[in-house]
Structure formats: C-alpha cells, structure tokens
Tab-separated table of C-alpha atoms and ligand atoms in Angstrom:
chain	number	residue	atom	x	y	z
M	14	MET	CA	-0.032	0.022	-0.032
M	15	LYS	CA	2.803	2.382	0.949
M	16	SER	CA	4.682	1.689	-2.290
M	17	LEU	CA	1.384	2.399	-4.320
M	18	LEU	CA	1.097	5.718	-2.468
M	19	LYS	CA	4.744	6.431	-3.311
M	20	VAL	CA	4.041	5.690	-7.034
M	21	ILE	CA	0.993	7.927	-6.956
M	22	GLY	CA	3.002	10.689	-5.297
M	23	TYR	CA	5.790	10.281	-7.889
M	24	LEU	CA	3.312	10.413	-10.769
M	25	TRP	CA	1.676	13.549	-9.189
M	26	VAL	CA	5.071	15.395	-8.885
M	27	THR	CA	5.929	14.384	-12.472
M	28	LEU	CA	2.490	15.694	-13.642
M	29	LEU	CA	3.052	18.950	-11.728
M	30	CYS	CA	6.403	19.429	-13.441
M	31	PHE	CA	4.962	18.979	-16.776
M	32	GLU	CA	2.239	21.477	-15.878
M	33	VAL	CA	4.871	24.084	-14.740
M	34	GLN	CA	6.813	23.506	-17.954
M	35	ALA	CA	3.746	23.927	-20.118
M	36	GLN	CA	2.853	27.129	-18.255
M	37	LYS	CA	6.387	28.429	-18.692
M	38	ASP	CA	6.137	27.823	-22.445
M	39	THR	CA	2.966	29.817	-22.689
M	40	LEU	CA	2.670	33.261	-21.308
M	41	LEU	CA	-0.576	34.442	-20.025
M	42	VAL	CA	-2.470	37.234	-21.908
M	43	SER	CA	-2.026	39.420	-18.861
M	44	GLU	CA	1.716	38.862	-19.087
M	45	ILE	CA	2.032	39.560	-22.794
M	46	MET	CA	0.043	42.777	-22.739
M	47	PRO	CA	2.500	45.004	-20.864
M	48	LEU	CA	5.356	43.757	-23.096
M	49	GLN	CA	3.342	44.460	-26.230
M	50	LYS	CA	2.287	48.014	-24.990
M	51	GLU	CA	5.938	48.820	-24.430
M	52	ILE	CA	6.985	47.778	-27.973
M	53	MET	CA	4.024	49.437	-29.522
M	54	SER	CA	4.670	52.656	-27.732
M	55	ARG	CA	8.133	52.869	-29.052
M	56	LEU	CA	7.200	52.017	-32.611
M	57	THR	CA	4.452	54.515	-32.713
M	58	GLY	CA	6.125	57.618	-31.237
M	59	LYS	CA	4.472	57.507	-27.832
M	60	LYS	CA	7.839	56.726	-26.198
M	61	PRO	CA	11.320	57.285	-27.584
M	62	ILE	CA	12.633	54.590	-29.907
M	63	LYS	CA	16.291	55.566	-28.928
M	64	ASP	CA	17.666	58.010	-26.430
M	65	SER	CA	15.230	61.001	-26.798
M	66	ILE	CA	14.208	60.284	-30.400
M	67	TYR	CA	10.588	59.845	-31.121
M	68	ILE	CA	9.322	58.657	-34.461
M	69	GLY	CA	5.823	59.566	-35.634
M	70	GLN	CA	5.997	57.243	-38.606
M	71	ARG	CA	8.328	54.500	-40.072
M	72	ALA	CA	8.497	55.783	-43.587
M	73	SER	CA	11.656	57.809	-44.333
M	74	PRO	CA	15.115	56.094	-44.571
M	75	ARG	CA	16.120	57.438	-41.199
M	76	GLU	CA	13.020	56.385	-39.435
M	77	ARG	CA	13.315	52.930	-40.974
M	78	GLU	CA	17.030	52.830	-39.943
M	79	LEU	CA	16.024	53.634	-36.272
M	80	THR	CA	13.325	50.898	-36.355
M	81	VAL	CA	15.838	48.351	-37.745
M	82	GLU	CA	18.205	49.148	-34.946
M	83	PHE	CA	15.505	48.885	-32.250
M	84	LEU	CA	13.860	45.634	-33.569
M	85	SER	CA	17.264	43.936	-34.216
M	86	GLN	CA	18.161	44.568	-30.612
M	87	GLN	CA	14.878	43.128	-29.401
M	88	LEU	CA	15.531	39.961	-31.381
M	89	THR	CA	19.024	39.562	-30.129
M	90	GLU	CA	17.870	40.078	-26.551
M	91	ILE	CA	15.374	37.125	-26.728
M	92	GLY	CA	18.049	34.811	-28.047
M	93	TRP	CA	17.494	34.755	-31.868
M	94	GLN	CA	20.459	34.792	-34.242
M	95	LEU	CA	20.298	37.999	-36.263
M	96	ASP	CA	20.759	37.678	-40.039
M	97	ASN	CA	19.353	40.945	-41.583
M	98	HIS	CA	18.635	40.965	-45.295
M	99	HIS	CA	19.882	44.055	-47.045
M	100	TYR	CA	18.500	44.415	-50.617
M	101	LYS	CA	18.650	46.743	-53.495
M	102	THR	CA	16.271	46.465	-56.422
M	103	THR	CA	17.081	47.829	-59.882
M	104	ASN	CA	14.909	49.035	-62.631
M	105	GLY	CA	16.396	46.473	-65.017
M	106	ASN	CA	18.414	49.061	-66.882
M	107	PRO	CA	21.499	51.028	-65.620
M	108	PHE	CA	20.379	54.183	-67.517
M	109	LEU	CA	16.898	54.028	-65.962
M	110	ASP	CA	18.539	53.445	-62.592
M	111	LEU	CA	20.269	56.834	-62.974
M	112	ILE	CA	16.913	58.656	-63.389
M	113	LEU	CA	14.820	56.461	-61.058
M	114	SER	CA	16.946	55.532	-58.127
M	115	PRO	CA	16.500	51.894	-57.195
M	116	ALA	CA	14.730	50.894	-53.965
M	117	SER	CA	16.964	49.768	-51.111
M	118	GLY	CA	16.111	48.601	-47.610
M	119	VAL	CA	16.547	46.093	-44.844
M	120	ASN	CA	14.331	43.119	-43.960
M	121	ILE	CA	15.012	42.394	-40.315
M	122	SER	CA	15.610	38.662	-40.063
M	123	ALA	CA	16.675	36.136	-37.379
M	124	VAL	CA	16.921	32.432	-36.999
M	125	LEU	CA	15.950	30.178	-34.106
M	126	PRO	CA	17.558	26.758	-34.807
M	127	ALA	CA	15.654	23.504	-34.134
M	128	THR	CA	16.764	21.721	-30.839
M	129	ARG	CA	17.441	18.546	-32.879
M	130	SER	CA	18.826	18.390	-36.342
M	131	SER	CA	16.327	19.470	-39.055
M	132	ASP	CA	16.677	20.998	-42.471
M	133	GLU	CA	13.027	22.121	-42.366
M	134	TYR	CA	12.009	25.872	-41.894
M	135	VAL	CA	8.861	27.659	-40.784
M	136	ILE	CA	8.967	31.338	-41.632
M	137	PHE	CA	6.847	34.105	-40.116
M	138	GLY	CA	6.717	37.849	-39.951
M	139	SER	CA	5.202	41.240	-40.633
M	140	HIS	CA	6.075	44.517	-42.269
M	141	TYR	CA	7.515	47.216	-40.084
M	142	ASP	CA	7.381	50.261	-42.308
M	143	SER	CA	4.350	52.517	-42.237
M	144	GLU	CA	2.490	54.743	-44.731
M	145	ARG	CA	3.820	58.279	-44.845
M	146	ASP	CA	2.253	60.769	-42.339
M	147	CYS	CA	0.796	57.807	-40.428
M	148	PRO	CA	2.020	56.401	-37.049
M	149	GLY	CA	1.116	52.910	-38.374
M	150	ALA	CA	-0.073	51.541	-34.952
M	151	ILE	CA	-2.472	48.894	-36.278
M	152	ASP	CA	-0.839	48.910	-39.746
M	153	ASN	CA	1.455	47.331	-38.855
M	154	ALA	CA	3.099	47.808	-35.436
M	155	THR	CA	0.544	45.224	-34.246
M	156	GLY	CA	1.841	42.611	-36.648
M	157	VAL	CA	5.461	43.256	-35.633
M	158	THR	CA	4.535	43.123	-31.901
M	159	LEU	CA	2.663	39.898	-32.351
M	160	SER	CA	5.609	38.387	-34.216
M	161	LEU	CA	8.068	39.426	-31.494
M	162	ALA	CA	5.990	38.034	-28.701
M	163	VAL	CA	5.578	34.682	-30.540
M	164	ALA	CA	9.362	34.780	-31.198
M	165	SER	CA	10.081	35.215	-27.564
M	166	GLN	CA	7.892	32.243	-26.556
M	167	LEU	CA	9.230	29.963	-29.227
M	168	ALA	CA	12.772	30.582	-27.813
M	169	GLN	CA	11.598	29.310	-24.492
M	170	LEU	CA	10.342	25.903	-25.820
M	171	LYS	CA	12.463	22.990	-24.648
M	172	GLU	CA	11.894	21.093	-27.952
M	173	ARG	CA	11.655	22.363	-31.486
M	174	ASN	CA	11.839	19.996	-34.373
M	175	VAL	CA	11.938	22.706	-37.021
M	176	ASN	CA	13.993	25.842	-37.557
M	177	PHE	CA	12.156	29.050	-37.376
M	178	ILE	CA	12.941	32.317	-39.183
M	179	ILE	CA	11.266	35.631	-38.362
M	180	VAL	CA	11.353	38.323	-41.011
M	181	LEU	CA	10.232	41.951	-40.432
M	182	PHE	CA	9.756	43.322	-43.844
M	183	ASP	CA	10.674	46.763	-45.107
M	184	GLN	CA	8.739	48.758	-47.774
M	185	GLU	CA	5.381	46.885	-47.795
M	186	GLU	CA	3.696	50.194	-48.250
M	187	ASP	CA	5.731	50.818	-51.434
M	188	GLY	CA	4.345	47.771	-53.170
M	189	GLU	CA	5.723	44.920	-51.069
M	190	VAL	CA	9.292	45.707	-52.159
M	191	GLY	CA	10.920	44.163	-49.029
M	192	SER	CA	9.009	40.887	-49.075
M	193	LYS	CA	9.370	40.472	-52.764
M	194	ALA	CA	13.217	40.873	-52.456
M	195	TYR	CA	13.224	38.387	-49.508
M	196	ALA	CA	11.049	35.758	-51.361
M	197	LYS	CA	13.381	35.936	-54.298
M	198	MET	CA	16.449	35.428	-52.140
M	199	LEU	CA	14.631	32.588	-50.249
M	200	GLN	CA	13.754	30.675	-53.336
M	201	LYS	CA	17.429	31.041	-54.555
M	202	SER	CA	18.673	29.713	-51.164
M	203	LYS	CA	16.905	26.344	-51.822
M	204	LYS	CA	15.976	26.088	-48.229
M	205	ASN	CA	13.430	23.409	-47.252
M	206	VAL	CA	10.625	25.732	-46.279
M	207	TYR	CA	7.526	24.044	-44.849
M	208	SER	CA	5.367	27.196	-44.586
M	209	VAL	CA	5.307	31.014	-44.541
M	210	HIS	CA	2.937	33.024	-42.354
M	211	THR	CA	2.630	36.773	-42.615
M	212	ILE	CA	0.718	38.995	-40.266
M	213	ASP	CA	-0.622	42.403	-41.217
M	214	MET	CA	-2.956	44.446	-38.933
M	215	MET	CA	-4.070	42.671	-35.696
M	216	GLY	CA	-5.474	45.428	-33.500
M	217	TRP	CA	-9.237	45.854	-34.139
M	218	ASP	CA	-12.041	43.749	-32.858
M	219	GLU	CA	-15.131	45.830	-32.255
M	220	ASP	CA	-17.523	42.850	-32.104
M	221	ASN	CA	-15.213	41.167	-29.474
M	222	ASN	CA	-15.427	37.723	-31.204
M	223	ARG	CA	-11.628	37.336	-31.347
M	224	GLY	CA	-12.163	36.355	-35.013
M	225	PHE	CA	-9.702	37.015	-37.740
M	226	GLU	CA	-9.115	36.232	-41.367
M	227	ILE	CA	-6.697	33.962	-43.248
M	228	GLU	CA	-5.904	35.458	-46.604
M	229	LEU	CA	-5.272	33.328	-49.656
M	230	PRO	CA	-4.092	30.277	-47.542
M	231	SER	CA	-2.888	27.087	-49.194
M	232	LEU	CA	-5.406	24.303	-48.751
M	233	ASP	CA	-3.125	22.602	-46.300
M	234	LEU	CA	-2.762	25.636	-44.124
M	235	GLU	CA	-6.429	26.581	-44.307
M	236	ARG	CA	-7.395	23.114	-42.883
M	237	PHE	CA	-4.761	23.335	-40.207
M	238	TYR	CA	-5.688	26.894	-38.958
M	239	LYS	CA	-9.500	26.104	-39.022
M	240	SER	CA	-9.178	22.819	-37.065
M	241	GLU	CA	-6.950	24.527	-34.406
M	242	ALA	CA	-9.185	27.611	-34.234
M	243	GLU	CA	-12.219	25.490	-33.543
M	244	LYS	CA	-10.585	24.157	-30.381
M	245	PHE	CA	-10.240	27.797	-29.162
M	246	ASN	CA	-13.719	28.782	-30.427
M	247	ILE	CA	-12.184	31.445	-32.631
M	248	PRO	CA	-14.057	32.199	-35.837
M	249	LEU	CA	-11.769	32.262	-38.923
M	250	TYR	CA	-12.722	33.448	-42.321
M	251	THR	CA	-10.886	32.599	-45.505
M	252	THR	CA	-10.551	35.555	-47.898
M	253	LYS	CA	-8.892	36.287	-51.218
M	254	VAL	CA	-7.279	39.520	-50.123
M	255	SER	CA	-3.799	39.667	-51.758
M	256	SER	CA	-2.578	43.190	-50.923
M	257	SER	CA	0.158	42.302	-48.348
M	258	ASP	CA	3.456	40.420	-47.999
M	259	HIS	CA	1.963	36.876	-48.362
M	260	LYS	CA	1.414	37.615	-52.059
M	261	SER	CA	5.205	37.798	-52.622
M	262	PHE	CA	5.593	34.147	-51.329
M	263	ILE	CA	2.526	32.758	-53.041
M	264	ASP	CA	3.875	34.089	-56.301
M	265	ARG	CA	7.002	31.969	-55.759
M	266	GLY	CA	5.131	28.855	-54.910
M	267	PHE	CA	5.659	28.785	-51.150
M	268	ASN	CA	3.027	27.136	-48.834
M	269	THR	CA	1.672	30.441	-47.459
M	270	VAL	CA	-1.014	32.097	-45.452
M	271	GLY	CA	-1.687	35.817	-44.680
M	272	ILE	CA	-3.250	36.735	-41.338
M	273	SER	CA	-5.221	39.846	-40.579
M	274	GLU	CA	-8.116	41.245	-38.452
M	275	GLU	CA	-11.577	40.906	-40.006
M	276	TYR	CA	-10.780	43.209	-42.895
M	277	VAL	CA	-13.236	41.843	-45.396
M	278	LYS	CA	-15.999	41.420	-42.853
M	279	GLY	CA	-15.632	45.174	-42.044
M	280	ASP	CA	-14.443	44.631	-38.328
M	281	THR	CA	-11.318	46.559	-39.172
M	282	THR	CA	-9.637	49.826	-38.332
M	283	PRO	CA	-11.257	52.845	-39.948
M	284	HIS	CA	-7.875	54.654	-39.505
M	285	LEU	CA	-5.982	52.769	-42.155
M	286	HIS	CA	-3.250	54.818	-43.771
M	287	ARG	CA	-4.435	57.874	-41.859
M	288	PRO	CA	-2.636	60.118	-39.230
M	289	THR	CA	-5.212	58.671	-36.796
M	290	ASP	CA	-3.831	55.149	-36.968
M	291	THR	CA	-2.494	55.672	-33.366
M	292	TYR	CA	-1.487	53.625	-30.314
M	293	GLU	CA	-4.813	54.676	-28.606
M	294	THR	CA	-6.989	52.830	-31.217
M	295	VAL	CA	-5.380	49.427	-30.690
M	296	ASN	CA	-7.382	46.709	-28.959
M	297	PHE	CA	-4.612	45.229	-26.760
M	298	ASP	CA	-6.838	42.270	-25.589
M	299	PHE	CA	-7.417	41.213	-29.189
M	300	LEU	CA	-3.680	41.595	-29.971
M	301	ALA	CA	-2.613	39.484	-26.977
M	302	SER	CA	-5.176	36.733	-27.514
M	303	SER	CA	-4.328	36.504	-31.267
M	304	THR	CA	-0.670	36.283	-30.232
M	305	GLN	CA	-1.493	33.270	-27.995
M	306	PHE	CA	-3.301	31.558	-30.880
M	307	ILE	CA	-0.482	32.101	-33.426
M	308	PHE	CA	1.913	30.859	-30.842
M	309	HIS	CA	-0.185	27.726	-30.430
M	310	ILE	CA	-0.027	27.255	-34.215
M	311	PHE	CA	3.818	27.449	-34.343
M	312	LYS	CA	4.167	25.349	-31.216
M	313	THR	CA	2.073	22.643	-32.838
M	314	LEU	CA	4.193	22.898	-36.052
M	315	ALA	CA	7.347	22.527	-33.913
M	316	GLN	CA	6.233	19.234	-32.315
H	403	ZN	ZN1	0.034	46.689	-43.754
C-alpha cells in the first residue's frame, strides 16, 4: 500500500512538473500585454525609440533605420540569431537606374534553430514600415509586436523539431518591395521551407469575437488553422485579399497564409493609412489573444 502511495506521489510530482513547464512555455495574456504595450509605444512615437528620439511614422530612410536598430536589438535580446537581409532592387536598366533611383532597404531577419537536427524551416513575420504621415499603429506595429511576442515564446520551448525564421519586412507600403526581395532570395537559397505566415494588422475587434481572417491560404494551411481555431472557439474566415506580403511568397510557390483582423467582414480599423492610426486605437486584448493563438499554431508545427 505504501509503495502504491509512493508511485501515486511520484506521478503527481511528475505531472506537476509537466504542468509548470507547459505554463512556462505559454505566457498568459495578462503577461504579454505590458510587453506588447511597451514595444507598440516605441514604434508609434508614444515613447522614444532611442535616447530621446521619437518617431511619428516609419516611412523615411532615417525612421526605418532607427526601427531596424530597435527591432534587431529586441530579437538579439530574446536569443534569436540576427541575419538581416539588405536588398537593392534595380529598374532592370542601368540608365533608368540613374533617373529613377533603385529601392533599397533592410528586412530584419533572425533564426531560431531546431533543438534537434532538421533542415526544415517555418517562416513568419510582418512588415515594419508605415504609410507616410501615419504612425502605423495597427498597420502594422501590431503585426510586428505579435511576431516578436511569438518569437520570444518559441525561444523558451524546450523542444523544437523545425527551424524558425522571423522576418520583419521593409517597404510593404511601397508595393511589397521588401518581401518580394526576400522571397526571391529565399527561393534562390533552396531552403526546405515548410510554410510562410505573414501578419498584417491585428489590432481591431469591435464585435469582440476574437475572429480574424486568413488570406489566400494554401489548402493545407487553411485546414490546419481552421481545425486549431475550432478548439479555441475562434471564428476564422478565408478571404482572397492579396494586398500584403503573403502575395510575394505565393507568387514564388511557397506554402503560405496571410493573417489579418476581419478586414473583409468590416471589423477593421477605420484609420488605415491615416494620421489617426495611433496607439490609442489598438485593442490590446485582441492583439494578446491573437498572439497566443498564433503561438499555439507554431508550437504545434514545432512538435
Ligand atoms: Zn500593412
């Protein structure tokens, strides 16, 4: 009898350890929110991004440079290996390049290797630039903040059977210049990419249903997201919206999905590309709960 009690006791302690580990892997919404508010306030000019420098938008070369510096530091601090992608596009003709200067920018990128040998990659990210004269809080500091919080939690997982890459794209607002350059480079690299997930605008949920849309998903990813969302009672809508970074990867044949608030259903920010797209309009509950769901998706892919 005593030994049976011992076994039960042992099992109980083991179970508790698993529980503690599981809780450590997953931050609570209440823990995520202050971190996300801090990042959001620096990206949107509510707090200085560096020393005493405030940025009211992320559009000019200098503002984008400051953003790259800030976000690169964040990724390094949470244990990811920085591997920023500097690109320069041409007009396809050296004479034309003299008249129309080619676009150049930086996609902030970092790698989190698998904990056991794997050549497979899951890629996710969001554009960090904003429209001119627009603080770009919902579009798309929210996507960046979601991606960072997910990255931080992935780094704490004891086991990951795939490699992760986070990419924070430059110049989405100029015609997805950054993600197009990145997708081209990725295809050339011949990496074994399982899937690409891009997040653009996750800060508006007026009907409080925690629902969001998956844009132009592959059949495979649509099935996966929908079956997981059902477990959390989150309504998901599939749409054919193509005006964001996911398009750059679909065009090159990657297994891709775009993620956004309920843009097509109309439960979306009315401040898009306006000076009023500010920190104050962000629904931080929705941002944090969406972060948890997307983390769950990647954690499942890592198993
Ligand atoms: Zn956007």
